[in-house]
């Protein structure tokens, strides 16, 4: 599944369901690698925010792999982690979303979770489309 990002194609080769098939993000260098990386990250964020099917499918696959991960090998790239979590939690509410939210809540309340990770999860938890979960979160 490749992300369709309109005319420029930015993001498509960097964000796939199969991470092994992805191209590495551009590196910082004097030739503008930082800006190129930002373009890719922003393109993927927009594609997922606008529910581009391939982007949502890739984000969901990455989240599922992250959730099943036992050894840290499926940890999402830091540049895409918030996009992946936000895409999954902002879907229409269903039982899978509730289960995903509970998993993230457990991760958020775990003392071994880093402050940076907690900040990302904190924002993500608020996106669920369920009033009961939101009340639990706010109390």
Tab-separated table of N, CA and C in Angstrom:
chain	number	residue	atom	x	y	z
A	1	UNK	N	0.841	-1.181	0.000
A	1	UNK	CA	0.000	0.000	0.000
A	1	UNK	C	0.882	1.238	0.000
A	2	UNK	N	0.706	2.073	-0.973
A	2	UNK	CA	1.512	3.278	-1.114
A	2	UNK	C	0.604	4.477	-0.904
A	3	UNK	N	1.117	5.486	-0.208
A	3	UNK	CA	0.357	6.694	0.055
A	3	UNK	C	0.264	7.522	-1.214
A	4	UNK	N	-0.929	7.889	-1.588
A	4	UNK	CA	-1.119	8.799	-2.711
A	4	UNK	C	-1.142	10.204	-2.151
A	5	UNK	N	-0.185	11.019	-2.542
A	5	UNK	CA	-0.117	12.369	-1.991
A	5	UNK	C	-0.228	13.418	-3.087
A	6	UNK	N	-1.184	13.245	-3.956
A	6	UNK	CA	-1.510	14.190	-5.016
A	6	UNK	C	-0.362	14.331	-6.001
A	7	UNK	N	-0.006	15.558	-6.389
A	7	UNK	CA	0.856	15.747	-7.542
A	7	UNK	C	2.337	15.464	-7.308
A	8	UNK	N	2.875	15.723	-6.147
A	8	UNK	CA	4.323	15.598	-5.984
A	8	UNK	C	4.777	14.184	-5.690
A	9	UNK	N	3.894	13.336	-5.143
A	9	UNK	CA	4.287	11.974	-4.818
A	9	UNK	C	5.112	11.886	-3.554
A	10	UNK	N	5.369	12.990	-2.880
A	10	UNK	CA	6.163	12.948	-1.653
A	10	UNK	C	5.497	12.068	-0.614
A	11	UNK	N	6.245	11.245	0.019
A	11	UNK	CA	5.747	10.407	1.086
A	11	UNK	C	5.490	8.978	0.676
A	12	UNK	N	5.172	8.754	-0.585
A	12	UNK	CA	4.753	7.425	-1.022
A	12	UNK	C	5.800	6.354	-0.740
A	13	UNK	N	7.033	6.617	-1.079
A	13	UNK	CA	8.057	5.590	-0.894
A	13	UNK	C	8.569	5.500	0.542
A	14	UNK	N	8.160	6.433	1.394
A	14	UNK	CA	8.651	6.495	2.768
A	14	UNK	C	7.689	5.911	3.804
A	15	UNK	N	6.447	5.681	3.412
A	15	UNK	CA	5.415	5.276	4.366
A	15	UNK	C	4.571	4.175	3.745
A	16	UNK	N	4.943	2.932	4.005
A	16	UNK	CA	4.255	1.780	3.436
A	16	UNK	C	3.882	0.809	4.547
A	17	UNK	N	2.902	-0.023	4.270
A	17	UNK	CA	2.508	-1.047	5.237
A	17	UNK	C	3.672	-1.978	5.543
A	18	UNK	N	4.468	-2.277	4.543
A	18	UNK	CA	5.637	-3.133	4.699
A	18	UNK	C	6.862	-2.245	4.887
A	19	UNK	N	7.290	-2.099	6.130
A	19	UNK	CA	8.395	-1.187	6.431
A	19	UNK	C	9.683	-1.566	5.711
A	20	UNK	N	9.879	-2.848	5.436
A	20	UNK	CA	11.094	-3.286	4.748
A	20	UNK	C	11.174	-2.706	3.333
A	21	UNK	N	10.024	-2.377	2.746
A	21	UNK	CA	9.990	-1.832	1.392
A	21	UNK	C	10.106	-0.310	1.368
A	22	UNK	N	10.166	0.309	2.540
A	22	UNK	CA	10.236	1.768	2.608
A	22	UNK	C	11.627	2.286	2.274
A	23	UNK	N	11.664	3.486	1.738
A	23	UNK	CA	12.904	4.208	1.527
A	23	UNK	C	13.226	4.952	2.819
A	24	UNK	N	14.500	5.005	3.190
A	24	UNK	CA	14.896	5.759	4.382
A	24	UNK	C	14.587	7.237	4.186
A	25	UNK	N	14.224	7.896	5.271
A	25	UNK	CA	13.961	9.331	5.202
A	25	UNK	C	15.250	10.075	4.863
A	26	UNK	N	15.125	11.222	4.172
A	26	UNK	CA	16.330	12.011	3.871
A	26	UNK	C	17.065	12.409	5.158
A	27	UNK	N	18.373	12.456	5.079
A	27	UNK	CA	19.221	12.831	6.222
A	27	UNK	C	19.542	14.319	6.159
A	28	UNK	N	19.858	14.893	7.326
A	28	UNK	CA	20.310	16.284	7.363
A	28	UNK	C	21.612	16.411	6.587
A	29	UNK	N	21.673	17.421	5.724
A	29	UNK	CA	22.913	17.720	5.027
A	29	UNK	C	22.840	19.153	4.500
A	30	UNK	N	23.909	19.617	3.911
A	30	UNK	CA	23.942	20.996	3.429
A	30	UNK	C	23.090	21.204	2.189
A	31	UNK	N	22.624	20.123	1.588
A	31	UNK	CA	21.814	20.226	0.374
A	31	UNK	C	20.310	20.219	0.646
A	32	UNK	N	19.913	20.443	1.872
A	32	UNK	CA	18.485	20.560	2.181
A	32	UNK	C	17.805	19.282	2.619
A	33	UNK	N	18.548	18.316	3.111
A	33	UNK	CA	17.960	17.056	3.560
A	33	UNK	C	16.914	17.242	4.648
A	34	UNK	N	17.140	18.214	5.537
A	34	UNK	CA	16.189	18.480	6.618
A	34	UNK	C	14.841	18.920	6.045
A	35	UNK	N	14.878	19.842	5.077
A	35	UNK	CA	13.630	20.310	4.466
A	35	UNK	C	12.949	19.183	3.697
A	36	UNK	N	13.736	18.355	3.014
A	36	UNK	CA	13.154	17.229	2.289
A	36	UNK	C	12.457	16.267	3.243
A	37	UNK	N	13.080	16.008	4.401
A	37	UNK	CA	12.470	15.114	5.396
A	37	UNK	C	11.168	15.724	5.913
A	38	UNK	N	11.182	17.021	6.206
A	38	UNK	CA	9.958	17.678	6.680
A	38	UNK	C	8.839	17.599	5.643
A	39	UNK	N	9.167	17.776	4.367
A	39	UNK	CA	8.156	17.665	3.311
A	39	UNK	C	7.521	16.278	3.313
A	40	UNK	N	8.349	15.264	3.466
A	40	UNK	CA	7.836	13.893	3.488
A	40	UNK	C	6.912	13.703	4.677
A	41	UNK	N	7.366	14.104	5.862
A	41	UNK	CA	6.581	13.917	7.081
A	41	UNK	C	5.257	14.683	6.991
A	42	UNK	N	5.294	15.930	6.547
A	42	UNK	CA	4.071	16.717	6.417
A	42	UNK	C	3.130	16.118	5.367
A	43	UNK	N	3.674	15.604	4.273
A	43	UNK	CA	2.848	14.983	3.238
A	43	UNK	C	2.119	13.765	3.783
A	44	UNK	N	2.829	12.952	4.541
A	44	UNK	CA	2.209	11.764	5.135
A	44	UNK	C	1.152	12.185	6.158
A	45	UNK	N	1.456	13.192	6.974
A	45	UNK	CA	0.471	13.686	7.948
A	45	UNK	C	-0.800	14.143	7.245
A	46	UNK	N	-0.650	14.906	6.184
A	46	UNK	CA	-1.826	15.394	5.449
A	46	UNK	C	-2.596	14.261	4.796
A	47	UNK	N	-1.882	13.319	4.200
A	47	UNK	CA	-2.561	12.198	3.540
A	47	UNK	C	-3.400	11.419	4.545
A	48	UNK	N	-2.853	11.168	5.723
A	48	UNK	CA	-3.620	10.445	6.748
A	48	UNK	C	-4.753	11.302	7.302
A	49	UNK	N	-4.502	12.594	7.503
A	49	UNK	CA	-5.535	13.491	8.031
A	49	UNK	C	-6.723	13.599	7.073
A	50	UNK	N	-6.448	13.512	5.777
A	50	UNK	CA	-7.516	13.574	4.783
A	50	UNK	C	-8.014	12.194	4.380
A	51	UNK	N	-7.696	11.208	5.208
A	51	UNK	CA	-8.191	9.837	5.031
A	51	UNK	C	-7.865	9.221	3.674
A	52	UNK	N	-6.673	9.502	3.166
A	52	UNK	CA	-6.220	8.805	1.963
A	52	UNK	C	-6.112	7.335	2.347
A	53	UNK	N	-6.872	6.505	1.647
A	53	UNK	CA	-7.035	5.103	2.040
A	53	UNK	C	-5.711	4.374	2.267
A	54	UNK	N	-4.773	4.506	1.335
A	54	UNK	CA	-3.502	3.802	1.480
A	54	UNK	C	-2.715	4.290	2.690
A	55	UNK	N	-2.814	5.557	2.999
A	55	UNK	CA	-2.121	6.098	4.172
A	55	UNK	C	-2.743	5.553	5.448
A	56	UNK	N	-4.059	5.570	5.519
A	56	UNK	CA	-4.760	5.047	6.698
A	56	UNK	C	-4.462	3.558	6.866
A	57	UNK	N	-4.468	2.811	5.762
A	57	UNK	CA	-4.150	1.383	5.841
A	57	UNK	C	-2.722	1.142	6.319
A	58	UNK	N	-1.775	1.927	5.818
A	58	UNK	CA	-0.376	1.783	6.251
A	58	UNK	C	-0.246	2.139	7.730
A	59	UNK	N	-0.892	3.226	8.167
A	59	UNK	CA	-0.828	3.629	9.572
A	59	UNK	C	-1.433	2.554	10.470
A	60	UNK	N	-2.549	1.981	10.043
A	60	UNK	CA	-3.201	0.929	10.828
A	60	UNK	C	-2.311	-0.306	10.917
A	61	UNK	N	-1.694	-0.691	9.812
A	61	UNK	CA	-0.788	-1.844	9.825
A	61	UNK	C	0.412	-1.596	10.732
A	62	UNK	N	0.944	-0.390	10.688
A	62	UNK	CA	2.087	-0.047	11.543
A	62	UNK	C	1.681	-0.048	13.025
A	63	UNK	N	0.479	0.464	13.312
A	63	UNK	CA	0.004	0.452	14.693
A	63	UNK	C	-0.183	-0.973	15.184
A	64	UNK	N	-0.797	-1.815	14.367
A	64	UNK	CA	-1.023	-3.214	14.754
A	64	UNK	C	0.302	-3.927	15.029
A	65	UNK	N	1.298	-3.684	14.201
A	65	UNK	CA	2.616	-4.291	14.412
A	65	UNK	C	3.244	-3.765	15.705
A	66	UNK	N	3.102	-2.470	15.950
A	66	UNK	CA	3.632	-1.840	17.172
A	66	UNK	C	2.952	-2.429	18.408
A	67	UNK	N	1.659	-2.624	18.318
A	67	UNK	CA	0.905	-3.155	19.449
A	67	UNK	C	1.275	-4.607	19.757
A	68	UNK	N	1.545	-5.390	18.729
A	68	UNK	CA	1.934	-6.798	18.917
A	68	UNK	C	3.412	-6.968	19.260
A	69	UNK	N	4.177	-5.924	19.101
A	69	UNK	CA	5.626	-5.984	19.237
A	69	UNK	C	6.051	-6.392	20.646
A	70	UNK	N	6.948	-7.343	20.720
A	70	UNK	CA	7.462	-7.811	22.015
A	70	UNK	C	8.892	-7.352	22.277
A	71	UNK	N	9.630	-7.038	21.225
A	71	UNK	CA	11.055	-6.755	21.399
A	71	UNK	C	11.491	-5.368	20.928
A	72	UNK	N	10.567	-4.513	20.575
A	72	UNK	CA	10.911	-3.166	20.150
A	72	UNK	C	11.250	-3.044	18.669
A	73	UNK	N	11.171	-4.131	17.936
A	73	UNK	CA	11.547	-4.100	16.523
A	73	UNK	C	10.501	-3.404	15.648
A	74	UNK	N	9.282	-3.280	16.123
A	74	UNK	CA	8.221	-2.647	15.329
A	74	UNK	C	7.914	-1.227	15.810
A	75	UNK	N	8.791	-0.666	16.600
A	75	UNK	CA	8.617	0.712	17.069
A	75	UNK	C	8.569	1.629	15.837
A	76	UNK	N	7.506	2.429	15.701
A	76	UNK	CA	7.413	3.305	14.527
A	76	UNK	C	8.536	4.349	14.515
A	77	UNK	N	8.889	4.786	13.313
A	77	UNK	CA	9.862	5.873	13.200
A	77	UNK	C	9.318	7.070	13.975
A	78	UNK	N	10.185	7.746	14.701
A	78	UNK	CA	9.729	8.854	15.542
A	78	UNK	C	9.017	9.935	14.732
A	79	UNK	N	9.455	10.150	13.502
A	79	UNK	CA	8.833	11.180	12.664
A	79	UNK	C	7.378	10.845	12.329
A	80	UNK	N	7.021	9.560	12.342
A	80	UNK	CA	5.678	9.143	11.960
A	80	UNK	C	4.833	8.639	13.124
A	81	UNK	N	5.411	8.513	14.317
A	81	UNK	CA	4.680	7.894	15.425
A	81	UNK	C	3.372	8.624	15.734
A	82	UNK	N	3.409	9.935	15.882
A	82	UNK	CA	2.189	10.684	16.208
A	82	UNK	C	1.147	10.528	15.101
A	83	UNK	N	1.579	10.545	13.848
A	83	UNK	CA	0.649	10.379	12.725
A	83	UNK	C	-0.026	9.015	12.786
A	84	UNK	N	0.749	7.983	13.079
A	84	UNK	CA	0.205	6.628	13.160
A	84	UNK	C	-0.822	6.539	14.292
A	85	UNK	N	-0.457	6.991	15.479
A	85	UNK	CA	-1.366	6.907	16.621
A	85	UNK	C	-2.614	7.754	16.397
A	86	UNK	N	-2.435	8.965	15.903
A	86	UNK	CA	-3.573	9.860	15.682
A	86	UNK	C	-4.522	9.313	14.624
A	87	UNK	N	-3.969	8.718	13.583
A	87	UNK	CA	-4.806	8.151	12.513
A	87	UNK	C	-5.672	7.029	13.058
A	88	UNK	N	-5.098	6.169	13.868
A	88	UNK	CA	-5.843	5.034	14.419
A	88	UNK	C	-6.920	5.515	15.399
A	89	UNK	N	-6.585	6.434	16.274
A	89	UNK	CA	-7.545	6.863	17.296
A	89	UNK	C	-8.625	7.786	16.772
A	90	UNK	N	-8.434	8.389	15.623
A	90	UNK	CA	-9.463	9.301	15.120
A	90	UNK	C	-10.451	8.613	14.177
A	91	UNK	N	-10.317	7.296	14.025
A	91	UNK	CA	-11.285	6.538	13.228
A	91	UNK	C	-12.633	6.518	13.937
A	92	UNK	N	-13.663	6.142	13.170
A	92	UNK	CA	-14.979	5.970	13.789
A	92	UNK	C	-14.881	4.927	14.886
A	93	UNK	N	-15.610	5.158	15.954
A	93	UNK	CA	-15.545	4.285	17.123
A	93	UNK	C	-16.056	2.876	16.812
A	94	UNK	N	-15.302	1.874	17.256
A	94	UNK	CA	-15.729	0.479	17.207
A	94	UNK	C	-14.976	-0.291	18.294
A	95	UNK	N	-15.217	-1.576	18.420
A	95	UNK	CA	-14.592	-2.361	19.486
A	95	UNK	C	-13.075	-2.399	19.366
A	96	UNK	N	-12.556	-2.434	18.138
A	96	UNK	CA	-11.107	-2.430	17.961
A	96	UNK	C	-10.492	-1.133	18.465
A	97	UNK	N	-11.164	-0.036	18.190
A	97	UNK	CA	-10.661	1.261	18.643
A	97	UNK	C	-10.659	1.302	20.166
A	98	UNK	N	-11.692	0.772	20.789
A	98	UNK	CA	-11.743	0.735	22.253
A	98	UNK	C	-10.577	-0.076	22.809
A	99	UNK	N	-10.312	-1.200	22.211
A	99	UNK	CA	-9.195	-2.043	22.637
A	99	UNK	C	-7.854	-1.328	22.424
A	100	UNK	N	-7.710	-0.641	21.288
A	100	UNK	CA	-6.489	0.121	21.019
A	100	UNK	C	-6.316	1.238	22.031
A	101	UNK	N	-7.427	1.912	22.384
A	101	UNK	CA	-7.381	2.995	23.362
A	101	UNK	C	-6.936	2.445	24.717
A	102	UNK	N	-7.514	1.315	25.124
A	102	UNK	CA	-7.142	0.704	26.406
A	102	UNK	C	-5.660	0.353	26.425
A	103	UNK	N	-5.139	-0.151	25.302
A	103	UNK	CA	-3.717	-0.481	25.219
A	103	UNK	C	-2.862	0.775	25.365
A	104	UNK	N	-3.267	1.855	24.687
A	104	UNK	CA	-2.521	3.108	24.805
A	104	UNK	C	-2.625	3.688	26.219
A	105	UNK	N	-3.796	3.575	26.842
A	105	UNK	CA	-3.964	4.063	28.210
A	105	UNK	C	-3.010	3.325	29.150
A	106	UNK	N	-2.927	2.019	28.986
A	106	UNK	CA	-2.014	1.223	29.815
A	106	UNK	C	-0.569	1.667	29.583
A	107	UNK	N	-0.214	1.899	28.344
A	107	UNK	CA	1.134	2.362	28.010
A	107	UNK	C	1.377	3.745	28.611
A	108	UNK	N	0.367	4.614	28.551
A	108	UNK	CA	0.493	5.962	29.099
A	108	UNK	C	0.718	5.937	30.614
A	109	UNK	N	0.014	5.049	31.316
A	109	UNK	CA	0.116	5.003	32.775
A	109	UNK	C	1.289	4.160	33.266
A	110	UNK	N	1.989	3.496	32.376
A	110	UNK	CA	3.156	2.684	32.737
A	110	UNK	C	4.319	3.603	33.121
A	111	UNK	N	4.895	3.380	34.284
A	111	UNK	CA	5.999	4.214	34.768
A	111	UNK	C	7.238	4.149	33.879
A	112	UNK	N	7.390	3.072	33.117
A	112	UNK	CA	8.583	2.935	32.277
A	112	UNK	C	8.456	3.679	30.940
A	113	UNK	N	7.281	4.231	30.649
A	113	UNK	CA	7.094	4.985	29.406
A	113	UNK	C	7.740	6.358	29.553
A	114	UNK	N	8.535	6.745	28.557
A	114	UNK	CA	9.259	8.025	28.618
A	114	UNK	C	8.287	9.203	28.589
A	115	UNK	N	8.747	10.342	29.068
A	115	UNK	CA	7.931	11.552	29.083
A	115	UNK	C	7.554	11.971	27.664
A	116	UNK	N	8.463	11.839	26.738
A	116	UNK	CA	8.184	12.186	25.345
A	116	UNK	C	7.091	11.294	24.768
A	117	UNK	N	7.198	10.007	25.040
A	117	UNK	CA	6.183	9.051	24.572
A	117	UNK	C	4.834	9.360	25.220
A	118	UNK	N	4.841	9.678	26.508
A	118	UNK	CA	3.592	10.005	27.202
A	118	UNK	C	2.923	11.231	26.596
A	119	UNK	N	3.713	12.210	26.191
A	119	UNK	CA	3.145	13.413	25.588
A	119	UNK	C	2.440	13.074	24.273
A	120	UNK	N	3.057	12.235	23.459
A	120	UNK	CA	2.449	11.814	22.196
A	120	UNK	C	1.163	11.034	22.460
A	121	UNK	N	1.215	10.108	23.403
A	121	UNK	CA	0.050	9.290	23.733
A	121	UNK	C	-1.065	10.146	24.329
A	122	UNK	N	-0.710	11.103	25.188
A	122	UNK	CA	-1.684	11.991	25.831
A	122	UNK	C	-2.558	12.683	24.784
A	123	UNK	N	-1.931	13.241	23.756
A	123	UNK	CA	-2.690	13.903	22.708
A	123	UNK	C	-3.574	12.901	21.965
A	124	UNK	N	-3.016	11.744	21.684
A	124	UNK	CA	-3.726	10.719	20.925
A	124	UNK	C	-4.963	10.214	21.660
A	125	UNK	N	-4.864	10.024	22.962
A	125	UNK	CA	-5.986	9.498	23.743
A	125	UNK	C	-7.221	10.387	23.642
A	126	UNK	N	-7.032	11.671	23.460
A	126	UNK	CA	-8.155	12.612	23.390
A	126	UNK	C	-8.920	12.542	22.072
A	127	UNK	N	-8.399	11.820	21.108
A	127	UNK	CA	-9.023	11.780	19.788
A	127	UNK	C	-10.129	10.745	19.645
A	128	UNK	N	-10.271	9.848	20.604
A	128	UNK	CA	-11.269	8.782	20.478
A	128	UNK	C	-12.669	9.377	20.418
A	129	UNK	N	-13.500	8.768	19.602
A	129	UNK	CA	-14.866	9.251	19.383
A	129	UNK	C	-15.850	8.529	20.312
A	130	UNK	N	-15.550	8.528	21.619
A	130	UNK	CA	-16.408	7.853	22.598
A	130	UNK	C	-16.430	8.685	23.883
A	131	UNK	N	-17.611	9.156	24.238
A	131	UNK	CA	-17.727	10.033	25.410
A	131	UNK	C	-17.328	9.356	26.707
A	132	UNK	N	-17.649	8.077	26.882
A	132	UNK	CA	-17.292	7.382	28.125
A	132	UNK	C	-15.781	7.302	28.309
A	133	UNK	N	-15.072	7.011	27.219
A	133	UNK	CA	-13.608	6.956	27.291
A	133	UNK	C	-13.035	8.344	27.578
A	134	UNK	N	-13.615	9.344	26.973
A	134	UNK	CA	-13.127	10.704	27.203
A	134	UNK	C	-13.343	11.132	28.661
A	135	UNK	N	-14.468	10.717	29.240
A	135	UNK	CA	-14.709	11.019	30.650
A	135	UNK	C	-13.701	10.296	31.537
A	136	UNK	N	-13.409	9.039	31.231
A	136	UNK	CA	-12.402	8.300	31.981
A	136	UNK	C	-11.068	9.015	31.901
A	137	UNK	N	-10.719	9.474	30.710
A	137	UNK	CA	-9.457	10.155	30.483
A	137	UNK	C	-9.374	11.462	31.257
A	138	UNK	N	-10.483	12.198	31.327
A	138	UNK	CA	-10.454	13.506	31.960
A	138	UNK	C	-10.512	13.445	33.480
A	139	UNK	N	-10.859	12.295	34.034
A	139	UNK	CA	-10.953	12.180	35.504
A	139	UNK	C	-9.699	11.665	36.118
